[in-house]
mmCIF file with all atom_site columns, C-alpha atoms and ligand atoms in Angstrom:
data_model
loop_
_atom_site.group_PDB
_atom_site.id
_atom_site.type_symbol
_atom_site.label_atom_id
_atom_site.label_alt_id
_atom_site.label_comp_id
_atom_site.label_asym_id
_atom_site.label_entity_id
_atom_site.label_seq_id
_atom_site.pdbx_PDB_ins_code
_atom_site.Cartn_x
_atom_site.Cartn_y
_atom_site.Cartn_z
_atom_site.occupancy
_atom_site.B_iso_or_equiv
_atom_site.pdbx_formal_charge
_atom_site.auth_seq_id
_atom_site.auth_comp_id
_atom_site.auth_asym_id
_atom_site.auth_atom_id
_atom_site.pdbx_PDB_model_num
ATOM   1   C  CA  . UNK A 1 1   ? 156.444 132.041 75.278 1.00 44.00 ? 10  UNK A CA  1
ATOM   2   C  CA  . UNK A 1 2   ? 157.187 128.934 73.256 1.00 50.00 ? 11  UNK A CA  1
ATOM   3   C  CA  . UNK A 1 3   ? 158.534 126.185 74.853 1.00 60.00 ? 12  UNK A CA  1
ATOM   4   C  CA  . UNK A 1 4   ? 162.687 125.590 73.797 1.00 65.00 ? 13  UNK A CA  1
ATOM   5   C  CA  . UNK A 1 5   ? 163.237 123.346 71.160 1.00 65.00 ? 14  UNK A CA  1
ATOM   6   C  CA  . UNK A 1 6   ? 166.963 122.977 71.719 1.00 68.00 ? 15  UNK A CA  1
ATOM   7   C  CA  . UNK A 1 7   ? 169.908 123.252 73.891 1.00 69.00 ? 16  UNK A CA  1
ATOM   8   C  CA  . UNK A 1 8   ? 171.307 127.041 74.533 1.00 63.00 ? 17  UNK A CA  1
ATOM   9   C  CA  . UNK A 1 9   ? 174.250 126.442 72.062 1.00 60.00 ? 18  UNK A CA  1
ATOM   10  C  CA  . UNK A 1 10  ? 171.751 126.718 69.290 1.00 56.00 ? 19  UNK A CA  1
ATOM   11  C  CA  . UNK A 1 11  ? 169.084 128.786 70.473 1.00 56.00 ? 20  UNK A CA  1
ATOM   12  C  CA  . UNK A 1 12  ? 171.535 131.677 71.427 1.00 53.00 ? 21  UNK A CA  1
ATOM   13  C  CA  . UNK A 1 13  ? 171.982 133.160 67.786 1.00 51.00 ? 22  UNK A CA  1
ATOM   14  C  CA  . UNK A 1 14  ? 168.088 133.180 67.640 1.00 57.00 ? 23  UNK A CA  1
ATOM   15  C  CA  . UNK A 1 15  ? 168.103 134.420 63.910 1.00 56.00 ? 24  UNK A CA  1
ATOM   16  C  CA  . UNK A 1 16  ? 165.443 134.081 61.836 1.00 62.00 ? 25  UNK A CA  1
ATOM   17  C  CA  . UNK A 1 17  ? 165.597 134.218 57.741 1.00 61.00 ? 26  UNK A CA  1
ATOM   18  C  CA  . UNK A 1 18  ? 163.815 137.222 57.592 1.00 63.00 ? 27  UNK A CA  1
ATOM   19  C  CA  . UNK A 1 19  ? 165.752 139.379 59.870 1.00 69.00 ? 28  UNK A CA  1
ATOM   20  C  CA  . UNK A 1 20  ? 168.853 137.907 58.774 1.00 75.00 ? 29  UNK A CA  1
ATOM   21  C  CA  . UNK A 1 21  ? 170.281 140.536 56.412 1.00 79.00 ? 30  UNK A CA  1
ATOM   22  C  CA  . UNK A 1 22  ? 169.431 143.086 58.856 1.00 82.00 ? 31  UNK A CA  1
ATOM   23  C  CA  . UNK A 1 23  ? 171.055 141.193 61.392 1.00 79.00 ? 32  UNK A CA  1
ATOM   24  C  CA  . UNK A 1 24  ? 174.508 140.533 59.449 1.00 79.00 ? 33  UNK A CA  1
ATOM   25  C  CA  . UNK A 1 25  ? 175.450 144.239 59.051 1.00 84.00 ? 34  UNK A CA  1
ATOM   26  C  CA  . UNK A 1 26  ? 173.978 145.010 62.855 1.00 85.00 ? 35  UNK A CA  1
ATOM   27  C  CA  . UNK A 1 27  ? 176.933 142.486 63.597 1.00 84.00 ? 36  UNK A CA  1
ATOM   28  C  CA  . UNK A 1 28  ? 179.065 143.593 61.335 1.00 85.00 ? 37  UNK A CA  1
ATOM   29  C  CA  . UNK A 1 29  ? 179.021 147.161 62.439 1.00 90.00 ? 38  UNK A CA  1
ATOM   30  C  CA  . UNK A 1 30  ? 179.431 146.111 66.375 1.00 89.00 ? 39  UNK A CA  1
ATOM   31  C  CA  . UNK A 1 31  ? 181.668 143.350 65.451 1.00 88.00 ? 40  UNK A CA  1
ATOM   32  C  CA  . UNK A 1 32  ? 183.706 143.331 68.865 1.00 88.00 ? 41  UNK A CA  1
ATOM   33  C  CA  . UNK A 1 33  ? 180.304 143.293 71.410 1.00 90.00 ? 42  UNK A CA  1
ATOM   34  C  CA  . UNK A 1 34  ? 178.286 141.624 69.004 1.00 87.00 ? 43  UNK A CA  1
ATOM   35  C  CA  . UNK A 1 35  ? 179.904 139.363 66.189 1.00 88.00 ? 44  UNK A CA  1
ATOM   36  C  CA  . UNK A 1 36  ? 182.760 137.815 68.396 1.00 89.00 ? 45  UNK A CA  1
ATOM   37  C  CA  . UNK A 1 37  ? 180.645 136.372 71.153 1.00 89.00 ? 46  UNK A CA  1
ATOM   38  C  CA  . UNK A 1 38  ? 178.201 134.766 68.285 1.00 87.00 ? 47  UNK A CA  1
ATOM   39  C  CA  . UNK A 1 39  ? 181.208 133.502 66.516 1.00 90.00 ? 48  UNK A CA  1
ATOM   40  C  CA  . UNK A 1 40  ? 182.346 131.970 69.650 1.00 90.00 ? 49  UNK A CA  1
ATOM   41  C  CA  . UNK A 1 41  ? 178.806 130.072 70.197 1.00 88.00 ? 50  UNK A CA  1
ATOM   42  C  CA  . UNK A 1 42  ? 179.030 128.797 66.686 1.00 87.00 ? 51  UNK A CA  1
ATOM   43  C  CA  . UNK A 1 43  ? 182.155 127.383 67.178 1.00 90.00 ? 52  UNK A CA  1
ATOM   44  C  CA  . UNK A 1 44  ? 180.785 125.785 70.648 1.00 86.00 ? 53  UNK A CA  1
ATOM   45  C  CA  . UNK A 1 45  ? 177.756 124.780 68.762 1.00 83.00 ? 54  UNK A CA  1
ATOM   46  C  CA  . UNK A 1 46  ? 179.664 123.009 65.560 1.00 86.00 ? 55  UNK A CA  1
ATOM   47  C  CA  . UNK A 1 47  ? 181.582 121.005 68.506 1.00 90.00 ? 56  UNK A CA  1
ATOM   48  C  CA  . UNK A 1 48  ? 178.448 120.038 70.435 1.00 89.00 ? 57  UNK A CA  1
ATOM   49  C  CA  . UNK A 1 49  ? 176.346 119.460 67.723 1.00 92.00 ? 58  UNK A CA  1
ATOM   50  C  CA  . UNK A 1 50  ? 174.531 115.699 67.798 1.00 94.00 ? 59  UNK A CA  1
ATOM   51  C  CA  . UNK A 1 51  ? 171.835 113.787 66.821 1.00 95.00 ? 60  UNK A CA  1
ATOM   52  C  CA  . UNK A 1 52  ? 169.251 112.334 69.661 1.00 97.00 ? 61  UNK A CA  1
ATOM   53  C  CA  . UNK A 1 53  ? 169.541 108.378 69.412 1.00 96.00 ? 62  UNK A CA  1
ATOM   54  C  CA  . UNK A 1 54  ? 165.999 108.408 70.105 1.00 96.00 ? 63  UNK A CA  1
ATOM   55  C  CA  . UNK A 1 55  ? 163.831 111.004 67.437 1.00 97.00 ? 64  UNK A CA  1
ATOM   56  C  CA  . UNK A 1 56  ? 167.017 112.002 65.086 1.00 97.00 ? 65  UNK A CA  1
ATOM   57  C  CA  . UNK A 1 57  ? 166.119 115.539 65.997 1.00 96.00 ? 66  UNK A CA  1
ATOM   58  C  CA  . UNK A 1 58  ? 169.580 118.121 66.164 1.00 94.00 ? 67  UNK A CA  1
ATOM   59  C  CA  . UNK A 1 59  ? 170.475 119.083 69.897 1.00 93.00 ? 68  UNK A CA  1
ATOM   60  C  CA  . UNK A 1 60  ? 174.078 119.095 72.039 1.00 90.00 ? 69  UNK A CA  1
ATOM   61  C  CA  . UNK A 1 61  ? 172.449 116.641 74.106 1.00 93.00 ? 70  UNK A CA  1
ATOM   62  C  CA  . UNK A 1 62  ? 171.538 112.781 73.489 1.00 95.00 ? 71  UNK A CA  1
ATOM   63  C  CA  . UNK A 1 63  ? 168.262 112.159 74.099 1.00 96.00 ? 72  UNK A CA  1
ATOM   64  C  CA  . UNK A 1 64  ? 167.528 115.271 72.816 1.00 96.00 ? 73  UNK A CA  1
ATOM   65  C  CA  . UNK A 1 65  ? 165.965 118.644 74.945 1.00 96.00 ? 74  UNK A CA  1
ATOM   66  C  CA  . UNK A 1 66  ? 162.212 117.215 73.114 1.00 96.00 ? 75  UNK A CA  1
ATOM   67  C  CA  . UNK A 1 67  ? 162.803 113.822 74.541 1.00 96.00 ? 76  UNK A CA  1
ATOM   68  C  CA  . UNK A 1 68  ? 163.579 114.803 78.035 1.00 96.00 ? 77  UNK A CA  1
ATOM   69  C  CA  . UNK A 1 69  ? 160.982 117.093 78.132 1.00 96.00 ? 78  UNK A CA  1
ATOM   70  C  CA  . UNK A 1 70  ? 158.935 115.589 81.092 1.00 95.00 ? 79  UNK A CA  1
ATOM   71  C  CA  . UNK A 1 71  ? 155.803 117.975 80.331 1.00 95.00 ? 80  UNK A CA  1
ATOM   72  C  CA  . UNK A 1 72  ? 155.380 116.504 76.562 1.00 95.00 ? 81  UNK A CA  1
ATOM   73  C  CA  . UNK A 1 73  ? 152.918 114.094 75.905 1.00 93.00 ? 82  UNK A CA  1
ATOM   74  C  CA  . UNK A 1 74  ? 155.119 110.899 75.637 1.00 93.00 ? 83  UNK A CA  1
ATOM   75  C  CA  . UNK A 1 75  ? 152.015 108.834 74.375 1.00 95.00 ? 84  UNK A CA  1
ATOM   76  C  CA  . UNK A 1 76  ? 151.936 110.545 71.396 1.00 91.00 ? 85  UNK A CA  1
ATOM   77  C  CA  . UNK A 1 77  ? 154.594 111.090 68.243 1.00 95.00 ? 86  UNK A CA  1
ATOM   78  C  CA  . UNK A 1 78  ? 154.936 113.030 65.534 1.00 90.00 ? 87  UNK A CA  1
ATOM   79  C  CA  . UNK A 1 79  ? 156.388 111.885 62.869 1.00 93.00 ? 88  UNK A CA  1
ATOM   80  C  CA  . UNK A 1 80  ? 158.246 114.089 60.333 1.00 90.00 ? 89  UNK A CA  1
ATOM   81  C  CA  . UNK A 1 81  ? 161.123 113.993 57.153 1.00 91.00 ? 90  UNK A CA  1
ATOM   82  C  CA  . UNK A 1 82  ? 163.200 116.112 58.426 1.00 89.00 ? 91  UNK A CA  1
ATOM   83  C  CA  . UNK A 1 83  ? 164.390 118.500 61.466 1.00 91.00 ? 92  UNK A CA  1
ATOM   84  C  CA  . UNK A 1 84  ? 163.204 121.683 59.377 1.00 86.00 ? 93  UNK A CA  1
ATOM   85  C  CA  . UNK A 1 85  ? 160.009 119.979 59.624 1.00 83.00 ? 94  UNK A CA  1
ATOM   86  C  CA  . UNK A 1 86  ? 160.239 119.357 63.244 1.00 87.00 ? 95  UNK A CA  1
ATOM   87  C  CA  . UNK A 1 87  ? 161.530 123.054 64.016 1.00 84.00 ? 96  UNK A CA  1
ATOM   88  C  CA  . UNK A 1 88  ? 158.225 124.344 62.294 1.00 78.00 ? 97  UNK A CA  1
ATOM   89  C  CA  . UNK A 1 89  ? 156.270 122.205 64.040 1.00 79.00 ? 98  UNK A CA  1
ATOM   90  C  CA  . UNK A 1 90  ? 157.471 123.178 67.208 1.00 81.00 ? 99  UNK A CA  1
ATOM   91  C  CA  . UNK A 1 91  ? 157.373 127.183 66.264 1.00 75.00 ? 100 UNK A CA  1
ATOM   92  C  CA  . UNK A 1 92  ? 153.615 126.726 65.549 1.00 70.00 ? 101 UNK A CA  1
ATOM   93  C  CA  . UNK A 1 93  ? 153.280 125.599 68.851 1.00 70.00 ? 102 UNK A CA  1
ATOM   94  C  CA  . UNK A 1 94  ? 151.072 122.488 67.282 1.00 68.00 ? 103 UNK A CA  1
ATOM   95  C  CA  . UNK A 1 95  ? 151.517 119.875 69.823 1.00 76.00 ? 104 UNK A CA  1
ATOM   96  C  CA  . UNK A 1 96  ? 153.091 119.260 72.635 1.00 84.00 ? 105 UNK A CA  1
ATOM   97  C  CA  . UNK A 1 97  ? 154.808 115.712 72.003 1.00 90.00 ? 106 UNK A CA  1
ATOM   98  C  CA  . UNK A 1 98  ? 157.780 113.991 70.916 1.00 95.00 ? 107 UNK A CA  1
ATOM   99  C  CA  . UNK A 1 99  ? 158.654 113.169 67.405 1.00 94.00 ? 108 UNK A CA  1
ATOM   100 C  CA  . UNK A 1 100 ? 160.673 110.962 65.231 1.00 97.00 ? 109 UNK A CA  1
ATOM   101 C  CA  . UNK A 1 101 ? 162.534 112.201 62.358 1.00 96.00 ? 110 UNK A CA  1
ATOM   102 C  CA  . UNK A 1 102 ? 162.257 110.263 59.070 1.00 97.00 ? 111 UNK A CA  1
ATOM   103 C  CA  . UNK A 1 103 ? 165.253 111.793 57.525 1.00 95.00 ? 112 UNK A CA  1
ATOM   104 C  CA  . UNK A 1 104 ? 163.964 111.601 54.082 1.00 93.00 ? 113 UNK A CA  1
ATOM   105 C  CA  . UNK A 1 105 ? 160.511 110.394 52.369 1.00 92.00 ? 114 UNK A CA  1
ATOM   106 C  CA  . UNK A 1 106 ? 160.092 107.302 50.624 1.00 94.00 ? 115 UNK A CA  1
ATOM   107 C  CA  . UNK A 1 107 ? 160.913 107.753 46.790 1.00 92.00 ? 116 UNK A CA  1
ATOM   108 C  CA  . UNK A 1 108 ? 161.384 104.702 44.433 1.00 87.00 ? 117 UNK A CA  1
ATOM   109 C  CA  . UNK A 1 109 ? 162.120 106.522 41.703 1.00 88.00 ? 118 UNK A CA  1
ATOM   110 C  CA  . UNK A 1 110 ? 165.568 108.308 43.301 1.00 91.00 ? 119 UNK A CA  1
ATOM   111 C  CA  . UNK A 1 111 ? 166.254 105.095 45.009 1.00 93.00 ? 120 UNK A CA  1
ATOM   112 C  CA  . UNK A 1 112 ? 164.767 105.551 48.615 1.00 94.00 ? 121 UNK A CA  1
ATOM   113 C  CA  . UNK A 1 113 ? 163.985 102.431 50.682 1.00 95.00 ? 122 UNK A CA  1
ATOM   114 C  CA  . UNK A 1 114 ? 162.654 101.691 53.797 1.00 94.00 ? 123 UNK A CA  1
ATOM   115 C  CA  . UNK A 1 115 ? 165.784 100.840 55.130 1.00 95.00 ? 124 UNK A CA  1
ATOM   116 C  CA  . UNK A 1 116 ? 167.170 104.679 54.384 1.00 96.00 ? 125 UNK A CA  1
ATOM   117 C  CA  . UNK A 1 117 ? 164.705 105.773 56.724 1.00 96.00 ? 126 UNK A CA  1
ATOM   118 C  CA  . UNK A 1 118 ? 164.987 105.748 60.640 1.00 96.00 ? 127 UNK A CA  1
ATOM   119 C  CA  . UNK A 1 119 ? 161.754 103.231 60.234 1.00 96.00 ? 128 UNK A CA  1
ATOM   120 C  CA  . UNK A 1 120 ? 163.461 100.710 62.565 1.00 95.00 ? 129 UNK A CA  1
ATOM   121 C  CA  . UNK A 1 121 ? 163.779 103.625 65.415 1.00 96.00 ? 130 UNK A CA  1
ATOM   122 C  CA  . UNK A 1 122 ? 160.179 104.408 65.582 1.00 97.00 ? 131 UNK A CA  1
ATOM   123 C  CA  . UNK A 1 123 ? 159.071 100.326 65.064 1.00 97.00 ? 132 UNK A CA  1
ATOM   124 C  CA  . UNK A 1 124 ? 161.695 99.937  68.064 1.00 96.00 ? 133 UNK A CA  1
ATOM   125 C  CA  . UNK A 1 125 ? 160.290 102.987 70.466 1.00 96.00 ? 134 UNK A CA  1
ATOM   126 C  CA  . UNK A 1 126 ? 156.886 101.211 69.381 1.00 97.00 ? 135 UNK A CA  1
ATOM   127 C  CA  . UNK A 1 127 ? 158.043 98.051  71.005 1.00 96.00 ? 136 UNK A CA  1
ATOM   128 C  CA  . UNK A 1 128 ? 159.229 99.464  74.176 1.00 95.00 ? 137 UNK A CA  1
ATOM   129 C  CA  . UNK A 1 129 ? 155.674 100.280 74.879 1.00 93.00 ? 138 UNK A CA  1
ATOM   130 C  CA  . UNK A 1 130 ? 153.364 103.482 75.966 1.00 94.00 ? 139 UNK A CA  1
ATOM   131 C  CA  . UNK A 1 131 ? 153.068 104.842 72.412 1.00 96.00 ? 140 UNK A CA  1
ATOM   132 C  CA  . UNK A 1 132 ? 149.245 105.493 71.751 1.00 94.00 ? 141 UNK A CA  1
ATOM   133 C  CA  . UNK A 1 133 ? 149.415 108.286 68.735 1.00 91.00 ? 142 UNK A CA  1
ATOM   134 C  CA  . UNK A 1 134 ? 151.547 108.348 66.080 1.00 92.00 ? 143 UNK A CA  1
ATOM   135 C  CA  . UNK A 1 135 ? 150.640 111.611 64.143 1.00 88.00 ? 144 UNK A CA  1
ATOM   136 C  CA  . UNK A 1 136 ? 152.287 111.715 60.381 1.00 88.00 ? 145 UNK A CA  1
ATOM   137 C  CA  . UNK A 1 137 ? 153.325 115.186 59.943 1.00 83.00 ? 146 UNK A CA  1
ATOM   138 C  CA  . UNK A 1 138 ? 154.515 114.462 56.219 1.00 83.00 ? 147 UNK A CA  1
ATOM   139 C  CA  . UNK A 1 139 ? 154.200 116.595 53.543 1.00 76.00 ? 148 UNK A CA  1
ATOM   140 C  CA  . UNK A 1 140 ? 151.446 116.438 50.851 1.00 71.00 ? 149 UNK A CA  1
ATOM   141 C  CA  . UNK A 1 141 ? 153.274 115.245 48.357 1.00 76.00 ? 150 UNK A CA  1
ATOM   142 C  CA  . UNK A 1 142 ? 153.388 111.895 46.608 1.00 81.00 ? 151 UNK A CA  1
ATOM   143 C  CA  . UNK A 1 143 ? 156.104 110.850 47.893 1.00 87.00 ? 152 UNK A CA  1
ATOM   144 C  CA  . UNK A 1 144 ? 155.336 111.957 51.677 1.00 86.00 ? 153 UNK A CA  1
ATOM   145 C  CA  . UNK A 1 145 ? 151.754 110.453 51.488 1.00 84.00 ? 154 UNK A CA  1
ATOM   146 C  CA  . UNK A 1 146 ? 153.220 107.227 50.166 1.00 90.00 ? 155 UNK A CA  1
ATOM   147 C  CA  . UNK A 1 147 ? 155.480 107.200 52.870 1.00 93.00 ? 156 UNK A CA  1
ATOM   148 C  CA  . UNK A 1 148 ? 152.442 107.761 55.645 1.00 90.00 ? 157 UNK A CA  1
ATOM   149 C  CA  . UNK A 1 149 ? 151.022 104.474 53.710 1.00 92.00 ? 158 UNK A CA  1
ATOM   150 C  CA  . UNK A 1 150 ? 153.486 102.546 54.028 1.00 95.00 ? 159 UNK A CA  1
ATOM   151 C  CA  . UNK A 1 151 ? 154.159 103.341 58.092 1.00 95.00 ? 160 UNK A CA  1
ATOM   152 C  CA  . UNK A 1 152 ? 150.528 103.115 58.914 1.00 94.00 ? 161 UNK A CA  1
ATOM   153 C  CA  . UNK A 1 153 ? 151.337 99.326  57.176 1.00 94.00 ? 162 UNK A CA  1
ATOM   154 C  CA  . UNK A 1 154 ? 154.133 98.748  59.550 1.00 96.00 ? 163 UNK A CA  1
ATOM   155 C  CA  . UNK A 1 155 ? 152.956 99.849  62.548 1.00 95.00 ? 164 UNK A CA  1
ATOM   156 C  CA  . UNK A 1 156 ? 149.697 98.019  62.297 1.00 93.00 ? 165 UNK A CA  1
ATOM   157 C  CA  . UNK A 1 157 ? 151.294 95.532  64.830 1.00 94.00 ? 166 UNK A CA  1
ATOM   158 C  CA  . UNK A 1 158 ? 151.332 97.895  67.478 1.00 95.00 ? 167 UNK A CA  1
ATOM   159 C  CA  . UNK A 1 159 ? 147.957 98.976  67.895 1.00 88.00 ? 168 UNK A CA  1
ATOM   160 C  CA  . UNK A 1 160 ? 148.614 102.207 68.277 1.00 93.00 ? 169 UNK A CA  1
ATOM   161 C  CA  . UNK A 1 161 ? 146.202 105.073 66.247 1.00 91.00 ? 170 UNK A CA  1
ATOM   162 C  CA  . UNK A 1 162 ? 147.717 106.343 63.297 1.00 92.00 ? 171 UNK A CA  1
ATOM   163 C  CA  . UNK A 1 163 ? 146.156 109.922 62.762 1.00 86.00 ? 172 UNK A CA  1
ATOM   164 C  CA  . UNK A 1 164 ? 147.626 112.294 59.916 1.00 80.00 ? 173 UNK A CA  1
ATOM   165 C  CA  . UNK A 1 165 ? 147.526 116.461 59.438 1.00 72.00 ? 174 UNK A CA  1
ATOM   166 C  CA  . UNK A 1 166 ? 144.207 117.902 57.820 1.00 68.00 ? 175 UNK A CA  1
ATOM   167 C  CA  . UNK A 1 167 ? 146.357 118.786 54.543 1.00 60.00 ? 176 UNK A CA  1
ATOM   168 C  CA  . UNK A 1 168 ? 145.843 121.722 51.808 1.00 59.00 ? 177 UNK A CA  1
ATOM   169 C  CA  . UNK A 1 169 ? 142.398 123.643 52.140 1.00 53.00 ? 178 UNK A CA  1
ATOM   170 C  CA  . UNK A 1 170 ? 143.600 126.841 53.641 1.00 59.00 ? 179 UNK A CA  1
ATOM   171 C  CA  . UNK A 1 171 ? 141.205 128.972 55.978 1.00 53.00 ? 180 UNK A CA  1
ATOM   172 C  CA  . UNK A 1 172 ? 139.301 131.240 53.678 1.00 56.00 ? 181 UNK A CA  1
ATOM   173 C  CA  . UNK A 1 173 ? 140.638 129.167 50.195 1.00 55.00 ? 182 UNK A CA  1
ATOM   174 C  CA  . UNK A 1 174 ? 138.352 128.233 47.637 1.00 60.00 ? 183 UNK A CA  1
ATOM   175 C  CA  . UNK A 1 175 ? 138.173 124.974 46.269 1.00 58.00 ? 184 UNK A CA  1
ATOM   176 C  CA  . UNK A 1 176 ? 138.425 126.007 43.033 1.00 65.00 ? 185 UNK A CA  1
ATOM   177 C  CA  . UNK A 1 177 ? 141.785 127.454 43.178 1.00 63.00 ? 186 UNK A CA  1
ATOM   178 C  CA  . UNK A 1 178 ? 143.144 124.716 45.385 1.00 61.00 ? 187 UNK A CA  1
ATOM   179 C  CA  . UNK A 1 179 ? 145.313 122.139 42.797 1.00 69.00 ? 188 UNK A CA  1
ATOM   180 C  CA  . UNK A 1 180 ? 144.092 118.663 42.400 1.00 68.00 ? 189 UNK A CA  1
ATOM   181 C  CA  . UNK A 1 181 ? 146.859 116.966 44.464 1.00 68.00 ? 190 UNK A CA  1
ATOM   182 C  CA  . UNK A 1 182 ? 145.571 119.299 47.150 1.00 66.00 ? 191 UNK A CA  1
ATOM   183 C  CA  . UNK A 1 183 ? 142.093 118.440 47.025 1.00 60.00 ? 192 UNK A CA  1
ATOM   184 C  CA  . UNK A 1 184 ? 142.932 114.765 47.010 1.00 63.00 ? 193 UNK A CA  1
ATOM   185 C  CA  . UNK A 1 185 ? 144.528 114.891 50.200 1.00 68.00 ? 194 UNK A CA  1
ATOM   186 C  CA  . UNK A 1 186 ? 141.750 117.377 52.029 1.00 58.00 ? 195 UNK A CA  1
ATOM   187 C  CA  . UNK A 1 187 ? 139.202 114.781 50.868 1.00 61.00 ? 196 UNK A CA  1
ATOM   188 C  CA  . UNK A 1 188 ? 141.320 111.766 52.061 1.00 62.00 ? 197 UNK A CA  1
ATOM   189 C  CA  . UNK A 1 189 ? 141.683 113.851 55.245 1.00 68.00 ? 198 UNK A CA  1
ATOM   190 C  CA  . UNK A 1 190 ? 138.462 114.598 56.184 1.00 58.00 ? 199 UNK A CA  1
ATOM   191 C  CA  . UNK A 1 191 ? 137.585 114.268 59.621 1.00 55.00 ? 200 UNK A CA  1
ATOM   192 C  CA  . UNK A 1 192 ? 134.257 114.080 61.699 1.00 45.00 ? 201 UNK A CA  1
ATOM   193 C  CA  . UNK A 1 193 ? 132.514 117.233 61.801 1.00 44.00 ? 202 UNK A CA  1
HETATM 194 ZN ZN1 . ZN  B 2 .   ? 165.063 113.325 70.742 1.00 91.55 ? 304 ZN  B ZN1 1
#
């Protein structure tokens, strides 16, 4: 079983996107048993709802359920734009460590600075020491990868290894169908075989 991501406020609904339609009218049809209580840990949830102090991640507790996870690797983080990111992450099972939440991507062009970004939390869990990993889990896009440059600039100070996702070639994929952005990144992402 996958390890919980969250407090029990929001994993109680437990829908996913897919069953979601089916889900509605299963609720709607036992609306007292079903719909009610699930209303009712909404509500609780919209009350409770906060944002961890240390990764940015979504919880009803600060730190975070991630952060005070005493099994996870605290050595190493993973560092992603945004909670969606993180939630995927954590339902592919892909690592068992803490993360820091960007909140965004770098993006002159829109107006996006460093100093939009929650860049100063990770520089300032950096300085409190025991980091040895930071893995960017940022998307292959141009404004993600420019984003993993310019961290892997800041956090040169640190000494800590900067590794980054194998992006794009897909098990099975041919190169020739894969777009060029896509190839870029696999090739800039190669690893020792
Ligand atoms: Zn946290």
């Amino acid at each position: 079983m996958a390890s919980r991501v969250a407090g029990p406020e929001i994993e109680r609904p437990g829908l996913g996107p897919r069953s979601a339609r089916r889900a509605a009218l299963h609720l709607i049809r036992k609306r007292e048993e079903l719909l009610g209580p699930l209303a009712d840990a909404m509500r609780v949830a919209n009350e409770r709802i906060l944002v961890c102090s240390a990764c940015g991640n979504i919880d009803t507790s600060d730190p975070c359920t991630i952060c005070r996870d005493p099994r996870r690797d605290a050595g190493v983080i993973v560092v992603v734009e945004t909670v969606a990111d993180l939630w995927a992450l954590e339902r592919a099972s892909a690592l068992s460590a803490r993360y820091h939440v960007l909140g965004g991507v770098l993006s002159p062009l829109d107006g996006v600075g460093p100093k939009d970004l929650n860049i100063e939390g990770l520089l300032a869990r950096l300085g409190e020491g025991g980091v040895r990993e930071i893995v960017l889990a940022v998307n292959a896009t141009v404004d993600g990868q420019t984003t993993a440059h310019y961290i892997t600039d800041v956090v040169r100070p640190f000494a800590v290894k900067v590794t980054r996702l194998a992006h794009g070639v897909p098990v099975g994929g041919e190169l020739d169908y894969l777009d060029e952005g896509t190839l870029t990144a696999a090739m800039r992402s190669r690893t020792d075989f």
